[in-house]
Short mmCIF file of N, CA and C in Angstrom, two decimals:
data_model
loop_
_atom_site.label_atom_id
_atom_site.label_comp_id
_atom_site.label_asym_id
_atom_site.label_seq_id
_atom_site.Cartn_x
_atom_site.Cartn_y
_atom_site.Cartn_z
N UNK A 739 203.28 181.18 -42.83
CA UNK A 739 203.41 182.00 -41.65
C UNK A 739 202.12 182.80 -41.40
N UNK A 740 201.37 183.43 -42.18
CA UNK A 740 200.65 184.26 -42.17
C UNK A 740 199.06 182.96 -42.20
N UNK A 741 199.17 182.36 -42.73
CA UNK A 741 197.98 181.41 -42.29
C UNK A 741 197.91 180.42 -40.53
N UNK A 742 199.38 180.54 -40.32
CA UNK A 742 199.74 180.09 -38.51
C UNK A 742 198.85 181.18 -37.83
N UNK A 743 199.62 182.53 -38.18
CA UNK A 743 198.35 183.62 -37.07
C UNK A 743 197.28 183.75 -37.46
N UNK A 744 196.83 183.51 -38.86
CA UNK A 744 195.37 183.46 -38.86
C UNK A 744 194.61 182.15 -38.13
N UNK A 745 195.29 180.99 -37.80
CA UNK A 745 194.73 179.69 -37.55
C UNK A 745 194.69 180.44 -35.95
N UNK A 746 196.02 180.79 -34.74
CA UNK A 746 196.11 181.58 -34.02
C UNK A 746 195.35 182.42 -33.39
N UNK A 747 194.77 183.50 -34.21
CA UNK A 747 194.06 184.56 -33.80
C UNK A 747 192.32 183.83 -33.93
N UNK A 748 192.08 182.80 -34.70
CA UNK A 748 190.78 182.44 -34.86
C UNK A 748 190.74 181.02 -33.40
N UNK A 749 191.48 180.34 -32.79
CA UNK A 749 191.36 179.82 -31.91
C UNK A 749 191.38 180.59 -30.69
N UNK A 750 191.98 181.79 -30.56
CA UNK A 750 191.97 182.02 -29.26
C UNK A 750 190.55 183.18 -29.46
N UNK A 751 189.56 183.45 -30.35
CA UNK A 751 189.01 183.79 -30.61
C UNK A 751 187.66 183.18 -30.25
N UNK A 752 188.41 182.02 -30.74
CA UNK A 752 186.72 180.43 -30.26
C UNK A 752 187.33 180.22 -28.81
N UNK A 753 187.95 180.32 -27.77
CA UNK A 753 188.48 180.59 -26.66
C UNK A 753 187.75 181.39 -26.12
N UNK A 754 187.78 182.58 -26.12
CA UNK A 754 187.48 183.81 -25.66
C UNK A 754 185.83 183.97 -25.43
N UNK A 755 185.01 183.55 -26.60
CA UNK A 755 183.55 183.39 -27.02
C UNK A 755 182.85 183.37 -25.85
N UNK A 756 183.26 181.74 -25.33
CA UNK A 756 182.51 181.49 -24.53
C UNK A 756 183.02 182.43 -22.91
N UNK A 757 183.58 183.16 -22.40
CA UNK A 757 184.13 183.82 -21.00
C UNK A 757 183.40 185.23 -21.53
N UNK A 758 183.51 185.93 -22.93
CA UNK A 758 182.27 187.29 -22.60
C UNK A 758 181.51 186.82 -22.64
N UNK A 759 180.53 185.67 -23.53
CA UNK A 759 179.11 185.50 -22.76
C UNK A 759 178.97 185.66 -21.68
N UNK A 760 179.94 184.73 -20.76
CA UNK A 760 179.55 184.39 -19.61
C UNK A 760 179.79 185.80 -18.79
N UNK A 761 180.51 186.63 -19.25
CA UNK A 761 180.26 188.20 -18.26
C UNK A 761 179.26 188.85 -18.64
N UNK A 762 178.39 188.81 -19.75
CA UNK A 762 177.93 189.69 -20.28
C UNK A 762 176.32 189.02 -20.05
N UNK A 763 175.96 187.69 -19.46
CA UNK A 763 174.96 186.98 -18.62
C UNK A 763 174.21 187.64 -17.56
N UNK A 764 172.79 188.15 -17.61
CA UNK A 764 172.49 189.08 -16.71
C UNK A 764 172.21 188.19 -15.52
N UNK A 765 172.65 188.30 -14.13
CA UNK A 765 172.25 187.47 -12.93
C UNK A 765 170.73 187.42 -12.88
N UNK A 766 170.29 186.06 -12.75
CA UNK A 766 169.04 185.53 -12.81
C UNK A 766 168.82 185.13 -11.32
N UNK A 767 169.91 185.43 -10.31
CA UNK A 767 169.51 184.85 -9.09
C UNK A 767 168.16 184.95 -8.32
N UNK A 768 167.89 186.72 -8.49
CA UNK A 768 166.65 186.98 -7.55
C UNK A 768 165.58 187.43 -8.46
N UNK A 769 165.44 186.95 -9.98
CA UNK A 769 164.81 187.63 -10.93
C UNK A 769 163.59 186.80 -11.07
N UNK A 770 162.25 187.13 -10.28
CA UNK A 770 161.18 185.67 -10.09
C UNK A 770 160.01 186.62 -10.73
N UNK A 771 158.68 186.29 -10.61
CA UNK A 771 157.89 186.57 -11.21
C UNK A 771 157.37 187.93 -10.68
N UNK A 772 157.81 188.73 -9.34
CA UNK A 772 157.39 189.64 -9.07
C UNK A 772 158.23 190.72 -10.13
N UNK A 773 159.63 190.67 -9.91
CA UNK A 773 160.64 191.51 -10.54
C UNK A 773 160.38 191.42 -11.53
N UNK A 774 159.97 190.60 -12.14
CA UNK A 774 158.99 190.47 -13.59
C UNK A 774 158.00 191.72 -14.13
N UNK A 775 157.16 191.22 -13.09
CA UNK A 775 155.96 192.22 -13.26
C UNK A 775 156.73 193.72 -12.92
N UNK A 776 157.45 193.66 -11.93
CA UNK A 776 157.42 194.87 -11.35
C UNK A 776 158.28 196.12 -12.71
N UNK A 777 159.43 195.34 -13.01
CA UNK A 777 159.73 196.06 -14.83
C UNK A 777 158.66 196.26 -15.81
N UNK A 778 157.81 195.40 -15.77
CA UNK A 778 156.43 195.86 -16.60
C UNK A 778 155.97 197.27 -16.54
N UNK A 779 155.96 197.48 -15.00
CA UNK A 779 155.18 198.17 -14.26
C UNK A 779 155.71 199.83 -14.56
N UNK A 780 156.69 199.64 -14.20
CA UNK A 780 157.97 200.68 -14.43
C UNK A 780 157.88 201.03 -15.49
N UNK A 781 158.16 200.24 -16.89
CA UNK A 781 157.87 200.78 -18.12
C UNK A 781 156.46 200.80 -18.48
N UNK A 782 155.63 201.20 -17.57
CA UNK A 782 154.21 200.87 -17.86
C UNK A 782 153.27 199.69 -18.84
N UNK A 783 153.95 198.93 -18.79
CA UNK A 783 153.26 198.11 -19.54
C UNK A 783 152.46 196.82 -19.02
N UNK A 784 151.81 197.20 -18.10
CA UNK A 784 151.22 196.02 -17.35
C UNK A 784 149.28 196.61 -17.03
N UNK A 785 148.61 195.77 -17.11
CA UNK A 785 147.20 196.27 -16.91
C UNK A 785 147.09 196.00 -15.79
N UNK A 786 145.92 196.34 -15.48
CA UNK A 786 145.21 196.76 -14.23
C UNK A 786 144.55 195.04 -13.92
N UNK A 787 144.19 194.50 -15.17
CA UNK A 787 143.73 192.73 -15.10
C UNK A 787 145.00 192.21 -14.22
N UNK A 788 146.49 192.30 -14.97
CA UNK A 788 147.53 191.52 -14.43
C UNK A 788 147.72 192.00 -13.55
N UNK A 789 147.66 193.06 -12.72
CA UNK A 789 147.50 193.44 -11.41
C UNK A 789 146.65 193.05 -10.50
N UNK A 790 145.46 192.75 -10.85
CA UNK A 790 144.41 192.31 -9.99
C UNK A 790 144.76 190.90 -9.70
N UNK A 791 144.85 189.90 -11.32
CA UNK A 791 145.60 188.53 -10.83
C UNK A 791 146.79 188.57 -10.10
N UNK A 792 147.44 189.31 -9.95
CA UNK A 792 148.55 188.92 -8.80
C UNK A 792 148.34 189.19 -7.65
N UNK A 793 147.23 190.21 -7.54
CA UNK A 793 146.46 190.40 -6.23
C UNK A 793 145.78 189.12 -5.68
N UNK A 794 145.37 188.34 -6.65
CA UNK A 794 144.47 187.48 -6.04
C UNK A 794 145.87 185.97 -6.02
N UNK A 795 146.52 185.88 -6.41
CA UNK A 795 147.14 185.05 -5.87
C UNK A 795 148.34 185.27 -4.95
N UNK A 796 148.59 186.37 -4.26
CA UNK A 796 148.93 186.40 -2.80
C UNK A 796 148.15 185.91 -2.28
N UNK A 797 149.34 185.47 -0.85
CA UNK A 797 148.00 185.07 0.45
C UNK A 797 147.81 186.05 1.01
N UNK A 798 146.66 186.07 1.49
CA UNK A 798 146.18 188.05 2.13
C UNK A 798 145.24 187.00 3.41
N UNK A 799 146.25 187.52 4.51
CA UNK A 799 145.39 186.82 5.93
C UNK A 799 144.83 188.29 6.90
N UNK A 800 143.57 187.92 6.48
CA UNK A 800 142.98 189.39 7.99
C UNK A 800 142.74 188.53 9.37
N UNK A 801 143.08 189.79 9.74
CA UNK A 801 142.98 189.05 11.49
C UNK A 801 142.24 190.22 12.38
N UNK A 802 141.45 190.98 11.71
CA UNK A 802 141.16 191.91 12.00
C UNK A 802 140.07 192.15 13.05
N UNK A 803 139.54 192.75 14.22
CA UNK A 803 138.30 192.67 14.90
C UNK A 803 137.44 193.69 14.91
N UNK A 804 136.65 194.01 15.65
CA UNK A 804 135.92 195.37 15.92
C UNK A 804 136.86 196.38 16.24
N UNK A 805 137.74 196.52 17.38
CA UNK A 805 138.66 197.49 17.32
C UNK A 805 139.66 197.82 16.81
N UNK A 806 140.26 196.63 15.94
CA UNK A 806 141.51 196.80 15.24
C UNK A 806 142.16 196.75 14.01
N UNK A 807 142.41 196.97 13.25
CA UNK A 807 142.14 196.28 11.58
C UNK A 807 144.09 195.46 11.47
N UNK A 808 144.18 194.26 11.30
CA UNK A 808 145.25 193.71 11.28
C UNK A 808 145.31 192.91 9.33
N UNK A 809 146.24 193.27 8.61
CA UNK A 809 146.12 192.57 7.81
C UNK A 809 147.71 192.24 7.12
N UNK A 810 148.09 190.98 6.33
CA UNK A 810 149.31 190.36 5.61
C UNK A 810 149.33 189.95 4.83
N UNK A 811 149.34 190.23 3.74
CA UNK A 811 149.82 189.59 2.27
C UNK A 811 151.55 189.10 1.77
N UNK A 812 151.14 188.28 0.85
CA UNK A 812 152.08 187.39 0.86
C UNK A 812 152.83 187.26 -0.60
N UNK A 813 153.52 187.44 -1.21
CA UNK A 813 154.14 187.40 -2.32
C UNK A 813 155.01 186.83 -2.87
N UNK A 814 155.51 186.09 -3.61
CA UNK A 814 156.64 186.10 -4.09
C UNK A 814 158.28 186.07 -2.74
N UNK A 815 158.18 185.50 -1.51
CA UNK A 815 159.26 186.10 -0.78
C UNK A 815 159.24 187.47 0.10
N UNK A 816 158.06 188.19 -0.23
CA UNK A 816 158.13 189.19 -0.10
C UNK A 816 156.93 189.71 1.10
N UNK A 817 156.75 190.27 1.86
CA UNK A 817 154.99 190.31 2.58
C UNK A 817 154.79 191.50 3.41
N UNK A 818 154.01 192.31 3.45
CA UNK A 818 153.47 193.23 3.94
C UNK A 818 152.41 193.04 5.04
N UNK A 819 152.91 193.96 6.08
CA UNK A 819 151.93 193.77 7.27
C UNK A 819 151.25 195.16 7.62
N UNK A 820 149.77 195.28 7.81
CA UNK A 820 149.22 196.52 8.24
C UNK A 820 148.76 196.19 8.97
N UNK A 821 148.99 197.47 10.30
CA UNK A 821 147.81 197.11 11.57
C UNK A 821 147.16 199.03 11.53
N UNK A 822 146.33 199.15 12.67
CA UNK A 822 145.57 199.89 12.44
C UNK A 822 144.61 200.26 13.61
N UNK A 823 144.86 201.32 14.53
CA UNK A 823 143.97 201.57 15.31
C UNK A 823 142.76 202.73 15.54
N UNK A 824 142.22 202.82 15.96
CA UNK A 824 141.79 204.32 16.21
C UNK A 824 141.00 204.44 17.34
N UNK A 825 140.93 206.15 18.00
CA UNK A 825 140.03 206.73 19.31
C UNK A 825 139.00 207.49 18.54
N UNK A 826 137.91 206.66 19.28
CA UNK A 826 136.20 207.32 18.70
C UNK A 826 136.81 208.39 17.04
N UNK A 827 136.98 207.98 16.33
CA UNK A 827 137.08 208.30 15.18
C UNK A 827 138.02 210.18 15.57
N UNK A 828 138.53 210.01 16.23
CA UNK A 828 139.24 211.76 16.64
C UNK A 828 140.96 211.19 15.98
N UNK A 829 141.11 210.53 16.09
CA UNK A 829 142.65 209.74 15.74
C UNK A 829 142.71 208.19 15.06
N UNK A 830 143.78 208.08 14.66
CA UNK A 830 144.31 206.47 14.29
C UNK A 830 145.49 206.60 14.29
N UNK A 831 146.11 205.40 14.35
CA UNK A 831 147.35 204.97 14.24
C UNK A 831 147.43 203.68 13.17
N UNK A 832 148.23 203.98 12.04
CA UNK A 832 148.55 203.06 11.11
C UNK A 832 150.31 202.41 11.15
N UNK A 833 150.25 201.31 10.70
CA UNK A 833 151.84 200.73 11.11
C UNK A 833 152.36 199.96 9.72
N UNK A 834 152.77 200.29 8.71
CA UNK A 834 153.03 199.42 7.83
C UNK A 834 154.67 199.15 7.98
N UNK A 835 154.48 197.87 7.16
CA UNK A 835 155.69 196.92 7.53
C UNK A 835 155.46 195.96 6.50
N UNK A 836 156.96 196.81 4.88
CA UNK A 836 156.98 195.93 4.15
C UNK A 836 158.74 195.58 4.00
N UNK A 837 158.35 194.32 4.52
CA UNK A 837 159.96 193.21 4.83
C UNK A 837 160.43 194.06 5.90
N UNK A 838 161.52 194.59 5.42
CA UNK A 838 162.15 195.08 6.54
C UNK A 838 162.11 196.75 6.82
N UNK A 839 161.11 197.35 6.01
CA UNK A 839 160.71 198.56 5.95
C UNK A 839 159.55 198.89 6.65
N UNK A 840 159.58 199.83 7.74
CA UNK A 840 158.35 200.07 8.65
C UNK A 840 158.44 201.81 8.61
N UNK A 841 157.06 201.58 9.14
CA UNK A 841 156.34 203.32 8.65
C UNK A 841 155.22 203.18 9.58
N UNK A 842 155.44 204.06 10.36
CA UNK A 842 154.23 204.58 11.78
C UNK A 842 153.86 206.21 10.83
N UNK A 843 152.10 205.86 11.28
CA UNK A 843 151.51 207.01 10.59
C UNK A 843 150.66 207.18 12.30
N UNK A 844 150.63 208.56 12.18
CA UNK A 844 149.33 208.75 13.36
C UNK A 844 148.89 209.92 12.73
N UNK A 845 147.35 210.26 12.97
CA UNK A 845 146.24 210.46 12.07
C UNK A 845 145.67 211.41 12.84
N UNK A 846 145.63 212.89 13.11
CA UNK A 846 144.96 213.28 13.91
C UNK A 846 143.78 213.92 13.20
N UNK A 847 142.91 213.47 13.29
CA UNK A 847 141.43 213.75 12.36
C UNK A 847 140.62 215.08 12.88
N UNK A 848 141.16 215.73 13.81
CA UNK A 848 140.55 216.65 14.34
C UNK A 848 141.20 217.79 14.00
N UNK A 849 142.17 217.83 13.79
CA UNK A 849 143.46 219.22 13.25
C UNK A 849 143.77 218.72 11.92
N UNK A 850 143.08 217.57 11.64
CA UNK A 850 143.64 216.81 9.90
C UNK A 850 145.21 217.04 9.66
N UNK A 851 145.76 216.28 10.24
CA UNK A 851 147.11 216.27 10.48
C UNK A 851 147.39 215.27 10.50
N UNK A 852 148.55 214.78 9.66
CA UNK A 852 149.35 213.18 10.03
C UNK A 852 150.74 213.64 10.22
N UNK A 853 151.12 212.81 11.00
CA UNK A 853 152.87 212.49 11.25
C UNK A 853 153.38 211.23 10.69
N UNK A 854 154.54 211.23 10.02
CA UNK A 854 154.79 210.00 9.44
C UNK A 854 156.30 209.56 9.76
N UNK A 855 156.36 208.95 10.39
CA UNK A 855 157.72 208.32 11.22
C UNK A 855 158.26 207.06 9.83
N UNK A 856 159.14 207.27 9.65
CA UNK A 856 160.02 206.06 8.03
C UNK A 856 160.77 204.93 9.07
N UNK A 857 161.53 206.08 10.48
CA UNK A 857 162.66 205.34 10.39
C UNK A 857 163.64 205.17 9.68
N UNK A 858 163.72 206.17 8.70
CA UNK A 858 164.80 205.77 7.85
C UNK A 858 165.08 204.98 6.82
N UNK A 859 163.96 204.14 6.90
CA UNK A 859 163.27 202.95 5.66
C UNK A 859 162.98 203.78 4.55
N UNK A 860 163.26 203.26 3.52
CA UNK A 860 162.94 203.73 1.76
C UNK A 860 162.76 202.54 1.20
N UNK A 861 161.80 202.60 0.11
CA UNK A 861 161.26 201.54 -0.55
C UNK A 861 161.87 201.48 -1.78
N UNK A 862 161.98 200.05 -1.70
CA UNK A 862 162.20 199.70 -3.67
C UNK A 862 160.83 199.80 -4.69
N UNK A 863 161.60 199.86 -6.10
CA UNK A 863 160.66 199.70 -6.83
C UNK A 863 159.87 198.38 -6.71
N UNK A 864 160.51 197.33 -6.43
CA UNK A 864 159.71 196.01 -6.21
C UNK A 864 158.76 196.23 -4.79
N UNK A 865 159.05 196.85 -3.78
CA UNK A 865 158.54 197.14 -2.92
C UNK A 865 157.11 197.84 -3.32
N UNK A 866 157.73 199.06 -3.58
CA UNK A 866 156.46 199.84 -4.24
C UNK A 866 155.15 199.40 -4.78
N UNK A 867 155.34 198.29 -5.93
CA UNK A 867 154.58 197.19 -7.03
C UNK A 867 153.75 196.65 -5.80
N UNK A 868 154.75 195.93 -4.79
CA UNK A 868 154.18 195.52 -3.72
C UNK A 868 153.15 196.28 -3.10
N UNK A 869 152.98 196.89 -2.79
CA UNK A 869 151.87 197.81 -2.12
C UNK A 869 150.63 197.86 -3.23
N UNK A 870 151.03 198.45 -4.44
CA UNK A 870 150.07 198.30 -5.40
C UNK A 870 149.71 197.13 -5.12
N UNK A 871 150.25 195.81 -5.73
CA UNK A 871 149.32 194.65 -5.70
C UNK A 871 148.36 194.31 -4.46
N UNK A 872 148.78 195.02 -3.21
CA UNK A 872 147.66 194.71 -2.41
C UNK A 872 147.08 195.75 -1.49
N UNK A 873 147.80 196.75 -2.35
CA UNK A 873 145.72 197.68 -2.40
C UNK A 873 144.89 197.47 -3.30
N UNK A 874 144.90 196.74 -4.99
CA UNK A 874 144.46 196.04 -5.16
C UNK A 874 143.50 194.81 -4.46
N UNK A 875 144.09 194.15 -3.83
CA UNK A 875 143.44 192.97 -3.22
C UNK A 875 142.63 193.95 -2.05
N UNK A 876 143.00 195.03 -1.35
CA UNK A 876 142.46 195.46 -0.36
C UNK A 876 141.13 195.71 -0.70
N UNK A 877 141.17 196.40 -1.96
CA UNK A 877 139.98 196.95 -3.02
C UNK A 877 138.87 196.03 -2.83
N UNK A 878 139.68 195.07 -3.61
CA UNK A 878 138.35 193.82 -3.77
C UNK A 878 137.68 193.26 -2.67
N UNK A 879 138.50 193.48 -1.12
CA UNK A 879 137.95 193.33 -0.01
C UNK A 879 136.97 194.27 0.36
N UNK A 880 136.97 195.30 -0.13
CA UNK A 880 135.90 196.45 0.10
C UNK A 880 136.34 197.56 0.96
N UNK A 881 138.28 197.03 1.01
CA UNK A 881 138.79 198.56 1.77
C UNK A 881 138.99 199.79 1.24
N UNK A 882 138.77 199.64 0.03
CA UNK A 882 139.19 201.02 -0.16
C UNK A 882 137.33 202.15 -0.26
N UNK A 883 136.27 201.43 0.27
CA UNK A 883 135.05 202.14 0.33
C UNK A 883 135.40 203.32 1.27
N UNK A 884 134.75 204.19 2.03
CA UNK A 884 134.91 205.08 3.01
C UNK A 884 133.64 204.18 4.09
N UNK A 885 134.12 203.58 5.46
CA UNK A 885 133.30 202.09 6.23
C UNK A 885 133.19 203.44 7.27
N UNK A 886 133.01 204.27 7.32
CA UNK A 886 132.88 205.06 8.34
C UNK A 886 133.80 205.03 9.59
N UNK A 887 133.28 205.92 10.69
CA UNK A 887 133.93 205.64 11.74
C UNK A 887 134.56 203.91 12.53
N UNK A 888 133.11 203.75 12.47
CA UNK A 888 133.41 202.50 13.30
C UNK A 888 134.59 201.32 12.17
N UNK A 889 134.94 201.32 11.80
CA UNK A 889 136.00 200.55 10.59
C UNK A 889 136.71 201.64 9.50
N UNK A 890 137.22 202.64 10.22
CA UNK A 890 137.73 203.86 8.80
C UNK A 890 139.42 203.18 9.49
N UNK A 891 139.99 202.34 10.19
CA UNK A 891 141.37 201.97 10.47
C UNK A 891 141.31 201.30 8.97
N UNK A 892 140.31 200.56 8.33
CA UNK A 892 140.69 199.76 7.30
C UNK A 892 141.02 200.75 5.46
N UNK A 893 139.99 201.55 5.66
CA UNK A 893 140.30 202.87 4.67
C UNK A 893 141.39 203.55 4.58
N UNK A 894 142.15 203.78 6.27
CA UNK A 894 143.10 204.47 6.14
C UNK A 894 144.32 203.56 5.90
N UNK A 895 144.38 202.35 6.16
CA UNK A 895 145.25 200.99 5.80
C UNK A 895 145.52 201.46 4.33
N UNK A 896 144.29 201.33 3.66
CA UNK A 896 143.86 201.36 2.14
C UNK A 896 145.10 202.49 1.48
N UNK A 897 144.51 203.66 1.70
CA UNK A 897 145.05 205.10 1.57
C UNK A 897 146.29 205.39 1.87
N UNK A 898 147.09 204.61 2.98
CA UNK A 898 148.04 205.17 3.62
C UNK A 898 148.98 204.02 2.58
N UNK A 899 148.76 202.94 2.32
CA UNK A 899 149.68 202.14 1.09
C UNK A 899 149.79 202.88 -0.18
N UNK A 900 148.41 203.27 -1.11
CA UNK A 900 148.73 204.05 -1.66
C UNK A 900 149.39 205.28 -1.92
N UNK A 901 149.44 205.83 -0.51
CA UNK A 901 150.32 207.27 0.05
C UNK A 901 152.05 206.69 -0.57
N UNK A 902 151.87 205.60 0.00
CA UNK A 902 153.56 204.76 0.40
C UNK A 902 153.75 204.79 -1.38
N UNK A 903 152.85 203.93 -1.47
CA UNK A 903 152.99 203.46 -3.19
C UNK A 903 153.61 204.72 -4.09
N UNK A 904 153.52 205.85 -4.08
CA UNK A 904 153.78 207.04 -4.55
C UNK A 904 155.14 207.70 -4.49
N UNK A 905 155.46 206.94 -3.29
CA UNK A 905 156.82 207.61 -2.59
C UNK A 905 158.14 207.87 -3.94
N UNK A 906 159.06 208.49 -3.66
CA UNK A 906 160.23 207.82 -4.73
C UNK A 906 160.75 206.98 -4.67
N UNK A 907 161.32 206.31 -5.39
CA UNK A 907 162.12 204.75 -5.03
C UNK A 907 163.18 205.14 -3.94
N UNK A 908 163.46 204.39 -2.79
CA UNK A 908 164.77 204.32 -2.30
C UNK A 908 164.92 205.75 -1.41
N UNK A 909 163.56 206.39 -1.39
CA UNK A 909 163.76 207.62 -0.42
C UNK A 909 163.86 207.54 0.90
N UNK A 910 164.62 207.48 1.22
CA UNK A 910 164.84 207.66 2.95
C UNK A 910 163.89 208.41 3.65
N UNK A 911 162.97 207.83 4.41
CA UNK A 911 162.02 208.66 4.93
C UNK A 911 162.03 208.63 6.54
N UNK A 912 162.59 209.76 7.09
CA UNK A 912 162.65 209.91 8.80
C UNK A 912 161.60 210.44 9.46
N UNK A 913 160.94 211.67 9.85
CA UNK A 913 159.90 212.18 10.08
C UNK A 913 158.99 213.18 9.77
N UNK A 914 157.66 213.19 9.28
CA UNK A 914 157.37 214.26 8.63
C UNK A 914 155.66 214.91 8.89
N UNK A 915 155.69 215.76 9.09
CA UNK A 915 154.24 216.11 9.60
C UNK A 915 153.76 216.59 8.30
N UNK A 916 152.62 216.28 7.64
CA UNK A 916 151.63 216.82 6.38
C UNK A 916 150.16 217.57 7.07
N UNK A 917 149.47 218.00 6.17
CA UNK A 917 148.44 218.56 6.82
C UNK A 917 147.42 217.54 5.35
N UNK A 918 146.36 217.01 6.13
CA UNK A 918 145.30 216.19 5.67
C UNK A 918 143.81 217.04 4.60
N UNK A 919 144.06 217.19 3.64
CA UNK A 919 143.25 218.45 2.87
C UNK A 919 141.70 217.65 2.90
N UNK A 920 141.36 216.41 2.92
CA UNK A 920 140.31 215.95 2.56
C UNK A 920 139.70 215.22 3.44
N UNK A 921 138.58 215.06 4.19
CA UNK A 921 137.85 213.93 5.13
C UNK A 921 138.65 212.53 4.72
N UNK A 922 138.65 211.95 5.63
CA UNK A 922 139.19 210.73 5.84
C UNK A 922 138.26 209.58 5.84
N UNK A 923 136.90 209.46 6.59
CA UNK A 923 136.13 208.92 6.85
C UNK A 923 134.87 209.31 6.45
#
């Protein structure tokens, strides 16, 4: 009798095994090489090298001219768009747009004042990484120099990701006026 429930309790035992693995299986659906890095990142354990290589293998398309600075990088599923205007260096207007998160900056260089419109958009931590990896790449393009007036839309591109990059995860951001402590250009 007592060896029946032991035979008993050890089959439904080899039963059971395999159904908690299978709950206890972390979803691998959306887990690719960015979300990768981007946990690195978080627990700090990622260099500034493996950052730069992932910079350089996005696609990063400029479309940029004399008056306008347009640029898109490409990731993993993921892609960021900056555009970028400005009047005789007195103002700009910056527009970022990562996935479905957009952020209007306008720049008033004369009262050193920005306004920063979210919309209501908050960024993920994968988001965030995102921006890093391509101010990175922006870097190596030579945006993050100070190009003066005539090209400072591309500096403030530069600056205004890193601004983003900083944010808290998942902060809801609606509208906000800052005051600008440092030359821009």
């Amino acid at each position: 009798m007592a060896v029946t429930k032991i035979c008993i309790c050890l089959v439904v035992l080899l039963i059971s095994l395999p159904l908690a693995a299978e709950e206890n299986t972390p979803a691998t659906e959306s887990y690719g090489p960015l979300t990768k890095m981007t946990n690195l990142w978080l627990r700090g354990e990622i260099s500034k090298r493996q950052i730069r290589e992932l910079a350089l293998r996005g696609r990063y398309v400029n479309s940029s001219d004399n008056d306008n600075a347009h640029v898109s990088f490409f990731l993993d599923e993921m892609q960021i768009v900056a555009r970028g205007s400005s009047v005789s260096g007195r103002s700009a207007q910056i527009n970022i747009q990562v996935n479905d998160s957009k952020f209007d900056l306008d720049y008033d260089l004369v009262s050193m004042h920005i306004l920063i419109n979210g919309h209501g958009s908050g960024l993920s931590n994968e988001q965030k990484f995102l921006l890093i990896v391509m101010s990175y790449r922006l870097a190596a393009e030579g945006w993050s120099k100070s190009l003066g007036i005539d090209q400072m839309e591309k500096s403030l591109i530069y600056r205004t990701l890193n601004y983003l990059s900083e944010m808290p995860a998942d902060y809801k951001m609606w509208v906000m006026a800052k005051e600008i402590y440092h030359p821009l250009h």
